[in-house]
CSV table of C-alpha atoms in Angstrom, one decimal:
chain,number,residue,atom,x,y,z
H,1,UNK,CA,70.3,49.6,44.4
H,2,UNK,CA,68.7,51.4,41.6
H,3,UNK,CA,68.6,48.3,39.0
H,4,UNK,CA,67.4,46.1,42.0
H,5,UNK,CA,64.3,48.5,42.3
H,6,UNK,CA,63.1,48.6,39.2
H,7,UNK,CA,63.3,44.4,39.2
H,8,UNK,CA,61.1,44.6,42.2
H,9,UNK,CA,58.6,47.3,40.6
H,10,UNK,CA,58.5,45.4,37.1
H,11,UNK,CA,58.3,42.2,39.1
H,12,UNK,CA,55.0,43.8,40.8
H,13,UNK,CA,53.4,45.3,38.0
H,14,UNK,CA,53.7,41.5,36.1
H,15,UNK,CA,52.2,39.8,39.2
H,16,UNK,CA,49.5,42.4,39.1
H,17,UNK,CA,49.3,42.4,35.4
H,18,UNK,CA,48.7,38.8,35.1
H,19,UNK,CA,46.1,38.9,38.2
H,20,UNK,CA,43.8,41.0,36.3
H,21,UNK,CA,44.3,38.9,32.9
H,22,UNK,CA,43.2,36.0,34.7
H,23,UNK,CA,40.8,38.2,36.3
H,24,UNK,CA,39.4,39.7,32.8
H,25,UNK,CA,39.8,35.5,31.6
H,26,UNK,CA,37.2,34.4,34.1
H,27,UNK,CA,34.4,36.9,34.0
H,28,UNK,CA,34.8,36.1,30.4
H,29,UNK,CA,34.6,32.3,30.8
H,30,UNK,CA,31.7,32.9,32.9
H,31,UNK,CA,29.9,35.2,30.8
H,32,UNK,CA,30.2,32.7,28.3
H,33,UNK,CA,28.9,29.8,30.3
H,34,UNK,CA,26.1,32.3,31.4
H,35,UNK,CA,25.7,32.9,27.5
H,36,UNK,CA,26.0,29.0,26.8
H,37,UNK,CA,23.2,27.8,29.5
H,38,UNK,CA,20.4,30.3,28.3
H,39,UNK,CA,21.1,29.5,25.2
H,40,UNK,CA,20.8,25.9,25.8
H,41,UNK,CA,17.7,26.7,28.4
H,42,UNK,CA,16.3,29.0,25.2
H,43,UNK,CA,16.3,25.5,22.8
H,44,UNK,CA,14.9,23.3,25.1
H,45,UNK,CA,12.0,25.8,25.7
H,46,UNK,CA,12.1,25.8,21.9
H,47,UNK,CA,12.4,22.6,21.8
H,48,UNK,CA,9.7,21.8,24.6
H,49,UNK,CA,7.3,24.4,22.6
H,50,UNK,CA,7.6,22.3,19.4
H,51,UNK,CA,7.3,18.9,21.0
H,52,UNK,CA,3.9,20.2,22.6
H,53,UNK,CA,3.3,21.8,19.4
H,54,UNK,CA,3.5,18.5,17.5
H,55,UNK,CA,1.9,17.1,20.4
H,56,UNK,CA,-1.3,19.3,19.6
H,57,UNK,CA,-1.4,18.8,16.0
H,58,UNK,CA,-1.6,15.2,16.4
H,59,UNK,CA,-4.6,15.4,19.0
H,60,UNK,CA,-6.4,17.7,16.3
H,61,UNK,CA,-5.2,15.7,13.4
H,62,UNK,CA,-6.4,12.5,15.5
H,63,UNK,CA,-9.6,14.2,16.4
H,64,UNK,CA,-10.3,14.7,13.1
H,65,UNK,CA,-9.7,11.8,11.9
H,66,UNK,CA,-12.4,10.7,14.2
H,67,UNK,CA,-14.6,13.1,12.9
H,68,UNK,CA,-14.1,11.6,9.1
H,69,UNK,CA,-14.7,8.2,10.8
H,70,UNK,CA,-18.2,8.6,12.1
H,71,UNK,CA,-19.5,10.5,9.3
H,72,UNK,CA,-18.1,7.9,6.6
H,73,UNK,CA,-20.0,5.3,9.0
H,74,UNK,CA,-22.9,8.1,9.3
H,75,UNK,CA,-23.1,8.1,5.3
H,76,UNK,CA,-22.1,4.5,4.4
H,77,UNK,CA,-25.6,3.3,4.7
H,78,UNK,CA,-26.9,6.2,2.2
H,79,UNK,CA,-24.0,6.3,-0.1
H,80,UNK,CA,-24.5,2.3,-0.9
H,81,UNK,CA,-28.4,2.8,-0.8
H,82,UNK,CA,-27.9,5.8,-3.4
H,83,UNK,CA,-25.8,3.2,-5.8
H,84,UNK,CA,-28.1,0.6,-5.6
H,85,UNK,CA,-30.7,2.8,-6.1
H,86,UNK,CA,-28.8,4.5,-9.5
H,87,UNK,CA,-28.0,0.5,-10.7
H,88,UNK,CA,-32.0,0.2,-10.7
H,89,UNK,CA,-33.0,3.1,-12.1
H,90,UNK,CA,-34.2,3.9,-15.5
H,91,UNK,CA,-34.7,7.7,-17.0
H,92,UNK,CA,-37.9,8.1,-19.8
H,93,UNK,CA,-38.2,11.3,-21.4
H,94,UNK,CA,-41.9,12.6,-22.6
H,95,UNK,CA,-42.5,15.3,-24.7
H,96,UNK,CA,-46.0,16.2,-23.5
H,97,UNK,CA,-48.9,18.7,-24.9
H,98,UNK,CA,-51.6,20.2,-23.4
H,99,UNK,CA,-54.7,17.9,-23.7
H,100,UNK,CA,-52.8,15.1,-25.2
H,101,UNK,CA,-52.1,11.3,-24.1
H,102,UNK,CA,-48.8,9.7,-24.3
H,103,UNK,CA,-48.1,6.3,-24.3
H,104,UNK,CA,-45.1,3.9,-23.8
H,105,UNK,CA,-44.1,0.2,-21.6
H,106,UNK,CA,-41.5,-0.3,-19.6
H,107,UNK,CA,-40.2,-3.5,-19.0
H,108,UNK,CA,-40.2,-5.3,-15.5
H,109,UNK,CA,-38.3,-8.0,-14.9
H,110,UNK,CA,-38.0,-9.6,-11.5
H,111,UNK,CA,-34.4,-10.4,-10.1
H,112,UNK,CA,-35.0,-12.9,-8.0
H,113,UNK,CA,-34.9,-16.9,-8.3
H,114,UNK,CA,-38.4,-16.8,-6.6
H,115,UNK,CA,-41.9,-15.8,-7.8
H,116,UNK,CA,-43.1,-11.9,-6.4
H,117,UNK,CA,-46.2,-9.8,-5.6
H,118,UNK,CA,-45.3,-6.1,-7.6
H,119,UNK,CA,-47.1,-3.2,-6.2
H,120,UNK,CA,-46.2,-0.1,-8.7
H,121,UNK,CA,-46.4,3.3,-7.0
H,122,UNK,CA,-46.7,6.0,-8.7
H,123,UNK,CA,-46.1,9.8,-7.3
H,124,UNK,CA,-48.2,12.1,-9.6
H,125,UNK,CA,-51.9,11.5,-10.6
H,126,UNK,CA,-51.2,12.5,-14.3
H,127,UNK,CA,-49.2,9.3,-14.8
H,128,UNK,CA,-50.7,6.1,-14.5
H,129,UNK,CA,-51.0,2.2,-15.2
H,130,UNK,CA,-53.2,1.1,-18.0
H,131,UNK,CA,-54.7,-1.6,-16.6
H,132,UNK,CA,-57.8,-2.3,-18.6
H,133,UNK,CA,-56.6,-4.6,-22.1
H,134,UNK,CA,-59.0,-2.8,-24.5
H,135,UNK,CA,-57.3,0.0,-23.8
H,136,UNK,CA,-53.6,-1.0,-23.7
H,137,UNK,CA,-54.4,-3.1,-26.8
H,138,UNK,CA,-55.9,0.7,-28.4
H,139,UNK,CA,-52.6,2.2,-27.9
H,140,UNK,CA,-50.7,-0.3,-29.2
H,141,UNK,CA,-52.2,0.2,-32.5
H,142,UNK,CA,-52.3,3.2,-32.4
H,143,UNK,CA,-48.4,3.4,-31.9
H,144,UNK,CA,-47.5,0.3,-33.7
H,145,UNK,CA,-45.8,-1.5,-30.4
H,146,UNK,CA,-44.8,-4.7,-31.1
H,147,UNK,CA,-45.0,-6.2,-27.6
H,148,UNK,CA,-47.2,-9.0,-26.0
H,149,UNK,CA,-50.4,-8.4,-24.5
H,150,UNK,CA,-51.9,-10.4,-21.3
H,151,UNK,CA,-55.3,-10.0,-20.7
H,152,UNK,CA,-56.5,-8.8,-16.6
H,153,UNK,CA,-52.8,-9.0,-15.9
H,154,UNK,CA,-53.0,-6.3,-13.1
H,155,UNK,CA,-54.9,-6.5,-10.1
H,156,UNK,CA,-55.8,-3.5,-8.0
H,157,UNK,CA,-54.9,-3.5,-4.1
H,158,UNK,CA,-57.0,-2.3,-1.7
H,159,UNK,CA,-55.8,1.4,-1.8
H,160,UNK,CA,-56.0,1.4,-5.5
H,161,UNK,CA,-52.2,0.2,-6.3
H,162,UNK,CA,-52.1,-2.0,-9.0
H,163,UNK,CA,-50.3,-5.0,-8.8
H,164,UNK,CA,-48.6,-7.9,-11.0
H,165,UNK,CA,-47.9,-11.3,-10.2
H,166,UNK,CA,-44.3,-12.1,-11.8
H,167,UNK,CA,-42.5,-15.7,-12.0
H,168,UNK,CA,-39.2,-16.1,-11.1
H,169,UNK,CA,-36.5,-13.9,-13.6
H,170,UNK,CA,-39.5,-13.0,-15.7
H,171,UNK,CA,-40.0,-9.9,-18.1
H,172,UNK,CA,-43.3,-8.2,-18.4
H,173,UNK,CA,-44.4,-5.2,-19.9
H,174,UNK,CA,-45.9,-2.5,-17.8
H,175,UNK,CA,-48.0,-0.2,-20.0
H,176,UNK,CA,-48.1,3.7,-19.0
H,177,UNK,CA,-50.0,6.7,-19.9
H,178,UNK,CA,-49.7,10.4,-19.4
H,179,UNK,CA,-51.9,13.1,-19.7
H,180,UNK,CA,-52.1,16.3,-18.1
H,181,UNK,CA,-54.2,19.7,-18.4
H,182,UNK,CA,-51.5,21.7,-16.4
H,183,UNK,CA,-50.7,24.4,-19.1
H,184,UNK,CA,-46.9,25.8,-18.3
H,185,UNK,CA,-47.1,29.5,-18.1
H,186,UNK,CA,-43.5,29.5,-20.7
H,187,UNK,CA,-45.2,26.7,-23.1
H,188,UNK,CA,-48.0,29.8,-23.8
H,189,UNK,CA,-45.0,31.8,-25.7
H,190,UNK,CA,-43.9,30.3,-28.6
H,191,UNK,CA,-40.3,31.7,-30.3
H,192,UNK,CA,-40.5,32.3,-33.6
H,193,UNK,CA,-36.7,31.9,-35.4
H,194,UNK,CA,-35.1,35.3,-35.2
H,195,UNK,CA,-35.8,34.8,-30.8
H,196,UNK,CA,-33.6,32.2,-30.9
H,197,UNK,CA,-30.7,32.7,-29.1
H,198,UNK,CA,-27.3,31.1,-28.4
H,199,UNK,CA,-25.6,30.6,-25.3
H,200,UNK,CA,-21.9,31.6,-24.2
H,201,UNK,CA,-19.6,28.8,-25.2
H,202,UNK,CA,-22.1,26.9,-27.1
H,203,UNK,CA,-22.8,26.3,-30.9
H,204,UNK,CA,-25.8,24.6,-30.3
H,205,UNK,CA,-29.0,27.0,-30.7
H,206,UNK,CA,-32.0,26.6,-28.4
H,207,UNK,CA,-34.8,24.0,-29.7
H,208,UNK,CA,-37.5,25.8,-31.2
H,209,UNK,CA,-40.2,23.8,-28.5
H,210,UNK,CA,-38.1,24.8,-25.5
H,211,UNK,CA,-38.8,27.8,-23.8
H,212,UNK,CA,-37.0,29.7,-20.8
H,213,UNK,CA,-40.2,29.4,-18.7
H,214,UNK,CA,-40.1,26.0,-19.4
H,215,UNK,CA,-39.8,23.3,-16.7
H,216,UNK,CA,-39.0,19.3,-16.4
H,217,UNK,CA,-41.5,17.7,-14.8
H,218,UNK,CA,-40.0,14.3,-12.9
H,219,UNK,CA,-42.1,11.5,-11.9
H,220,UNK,CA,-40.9,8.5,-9.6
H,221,UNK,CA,-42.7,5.3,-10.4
H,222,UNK,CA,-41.4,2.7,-7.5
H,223,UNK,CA,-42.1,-1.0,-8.3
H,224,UNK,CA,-42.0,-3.1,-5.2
H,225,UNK,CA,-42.1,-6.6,-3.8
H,226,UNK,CA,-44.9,-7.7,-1.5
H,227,UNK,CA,-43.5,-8.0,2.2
H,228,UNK,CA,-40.3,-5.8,1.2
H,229,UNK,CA,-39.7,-2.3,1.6
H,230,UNK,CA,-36.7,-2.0,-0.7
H,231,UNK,CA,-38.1,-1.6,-4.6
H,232,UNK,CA,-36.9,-4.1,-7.0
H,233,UNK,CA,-36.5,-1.3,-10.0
H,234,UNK,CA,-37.2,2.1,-9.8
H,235,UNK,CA,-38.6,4.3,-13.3
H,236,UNK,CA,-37.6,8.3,-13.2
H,237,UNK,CA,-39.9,9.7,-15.6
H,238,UNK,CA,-39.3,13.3,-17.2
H,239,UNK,CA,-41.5,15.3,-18.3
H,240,UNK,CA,-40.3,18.0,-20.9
H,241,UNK,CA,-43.2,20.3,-22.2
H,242,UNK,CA,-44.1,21.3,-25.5
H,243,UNK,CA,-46.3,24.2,-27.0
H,244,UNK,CA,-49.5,23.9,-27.4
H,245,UNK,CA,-51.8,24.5,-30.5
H,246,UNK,CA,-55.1,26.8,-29.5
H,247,UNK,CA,-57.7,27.1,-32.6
H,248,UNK,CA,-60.2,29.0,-30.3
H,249,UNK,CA,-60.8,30.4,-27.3
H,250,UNK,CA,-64.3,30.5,-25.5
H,251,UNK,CA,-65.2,32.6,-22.4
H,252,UNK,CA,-68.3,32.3,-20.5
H,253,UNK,CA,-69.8,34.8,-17.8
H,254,UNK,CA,-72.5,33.6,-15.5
H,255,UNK,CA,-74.2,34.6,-12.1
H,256,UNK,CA,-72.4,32.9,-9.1
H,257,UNK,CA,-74.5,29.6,-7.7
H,258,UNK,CA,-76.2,28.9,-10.8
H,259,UNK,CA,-76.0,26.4,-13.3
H,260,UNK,CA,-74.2,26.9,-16.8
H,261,UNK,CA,-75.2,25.1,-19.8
H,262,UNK,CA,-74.1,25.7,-23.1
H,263,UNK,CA,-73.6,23.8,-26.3
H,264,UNK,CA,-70.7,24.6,-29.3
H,265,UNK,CA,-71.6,23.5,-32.6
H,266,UNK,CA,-68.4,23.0,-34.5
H,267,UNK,CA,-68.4,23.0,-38.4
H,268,UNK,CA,-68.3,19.4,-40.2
H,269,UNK,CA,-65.4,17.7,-39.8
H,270,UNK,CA,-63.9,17.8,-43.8
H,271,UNK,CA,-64.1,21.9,-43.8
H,272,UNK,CA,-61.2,21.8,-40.7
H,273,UNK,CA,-58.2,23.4,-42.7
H,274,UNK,CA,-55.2,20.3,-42.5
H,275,UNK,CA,-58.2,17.2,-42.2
H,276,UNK,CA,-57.4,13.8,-44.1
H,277,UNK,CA,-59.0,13.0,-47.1
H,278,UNK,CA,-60.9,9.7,-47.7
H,279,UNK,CA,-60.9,8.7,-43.7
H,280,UNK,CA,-61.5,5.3,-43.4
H,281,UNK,CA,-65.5,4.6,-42.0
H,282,UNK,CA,-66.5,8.4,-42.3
H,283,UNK,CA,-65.7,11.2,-39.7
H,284,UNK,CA,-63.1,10.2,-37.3
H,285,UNK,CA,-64.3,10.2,-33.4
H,286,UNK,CA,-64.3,13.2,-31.4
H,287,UNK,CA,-63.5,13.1,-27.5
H,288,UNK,CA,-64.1,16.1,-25.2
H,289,UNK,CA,-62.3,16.0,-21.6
H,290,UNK,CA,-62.3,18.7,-18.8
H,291,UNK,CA,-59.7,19.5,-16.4
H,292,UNK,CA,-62.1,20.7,-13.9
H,293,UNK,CA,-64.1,17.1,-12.8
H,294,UNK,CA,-66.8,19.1,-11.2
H,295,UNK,CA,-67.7,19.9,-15.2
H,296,UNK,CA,-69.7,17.9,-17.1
H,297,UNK,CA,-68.8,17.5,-20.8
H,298,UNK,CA,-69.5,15.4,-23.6
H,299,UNK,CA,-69.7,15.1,-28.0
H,300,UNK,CA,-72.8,14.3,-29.8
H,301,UNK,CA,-73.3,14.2,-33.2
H,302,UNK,CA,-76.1,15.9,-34.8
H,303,UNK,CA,-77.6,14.5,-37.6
H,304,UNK,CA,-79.3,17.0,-40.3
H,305,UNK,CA,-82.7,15.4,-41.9
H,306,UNK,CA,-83.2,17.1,-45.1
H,307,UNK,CA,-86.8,17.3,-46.1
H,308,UNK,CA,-87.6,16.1,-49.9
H,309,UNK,CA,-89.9,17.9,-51.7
């Protein structure tokens, strides 16, 4: 009786041992499968959030890409004008003074198969076209320029622009001159040596003419076909400015709305300090120009009659 007890009692504490083992086994499982779905529902939203992420960077990148698009098309036009232009160009350097003329050609030649019309624009007064021969044909013997002259080759528009008839691929020389009575406030200070100075990371010490308070002046001379807008060559001049020389300085004071007259006599010419000896034909020729053109100025020469006793 005893033995077949403790079978039943160990017989009931198995069953009920097992129950709650399969019991424990499934809130497991399903703890896991719980575990396993958020974790799948957690990647797709990862996965979702990504796609749309990628999603957005491809509208932007798209977007800008469209951006880029329109202002490459924007620009086109300007970037291939601003090559041409550069292919056409051609940079002259001055070195100018105060009160003084300088002189030089360029040569024009026209591109084209067939004969032009050239008007030449220039966009400062103090630069302009020689057009008178006797003139041209003074400077070049004065500077020894060894080009071909043609006499009344420009003729002046109605607004003043001179023009030149050219044949087709022809080369002409286009005679210029520059003279200015702007004074540049640095070009009044001249450096002696010891103000010299040089710059960080270069050898190279500043040029004795070239002051700080010195600036370029740049001059566009256009030279364009008649019945075209586009110009056929294009001459950058630049100015750089050099010091002056200033023997003396006069100052006159007068009432306001009156008229001022006065005469300088100047020494004769051989006693200047630096003049040629043996000039050719006597004294050399003496100009006098204002900057003001309300002033009226000009040289005579006085001639000194001795009496002979």
């Amino acid at each position: 009786m005893l033995f077949s007890r403790l079978r039943e009692v160990s017989t009931a504490f198995q069953h009920t041992h097992r129950e709650a083992s399969i019991t424990r086994r499934r809130k497991l499982e399903r703890m896991l499968s719980v575990r396993r779905r958020e974790s799948q529902e957690g990647d797709c939203r990862k996965k979702a959030s990504f796609i749309r992420g990628r999603h957005e960077d491809r509208i932007q990148h798209s977007r800008d890409l469209q951006i880029i698009e329109a202002y490459r098309e924007r620009i086109k036009a300007e970037s291939i004008g601003s090559m041409l232009s550069q292919a056409i160009t051609t940079h002259h350097t001055l070195y100018a003074m105060f009160g003084t003329t300088e002189f030089f050609e360029f040569a024009l030649k026209n591109p084209y198969s067939v004969q032009h019309t050239v008007t030449i624009e220039i966009d400062n007064p103090e630069l302009s076209v020689i057009v008178d021969s006797r003139e041209w044909k003074h400077f070049k013997e004065l500077t020894k320029t060894l080009t071909p002259l043609e006499e009344e080759m420009f003729n002046l528009h109605e607004n003043l622009l001179p023009q030149v008839y050219l044949r087709p691929k022809e080369t002409v020389h286009i005679p210029f001159k520059y003279r200015a009575f702007t004074v540049e406030h640095g070009a009044m200070m001249q450096q002696s040596p010891t103000d010299l100075t040089f710059s960080e990371g270069k050898k190279e010490p500043t040029a004795p003419w070239k002051s700080k308070g010195m600036q370029t002046k740049h001059i566009k001379v256009s030279f364009t076909a008649h019945g075209s807008s586009k110009p056929i060559a294009i001459l950058c001049v630049n100015v750089e400015f050099q010091p002056h020389v200033v023997d003396q300085t006069f100052r006159f004071y007068h009432p306001e709305l009156t008229f001022l007259k006065k005469s300088i006599r100047l020494p004769p010419w051989h006693t200047f300090p630096g003049a040629p000896a043996g000039v050719p034909g006597g004294e050399p020729e003496m100009y006098v120009c204002c900057s003001d053109p309300n002033v009226i100025c000009e040289s005579k020469r006085m001639v000194l009659l001795a009496k002979m006793k």
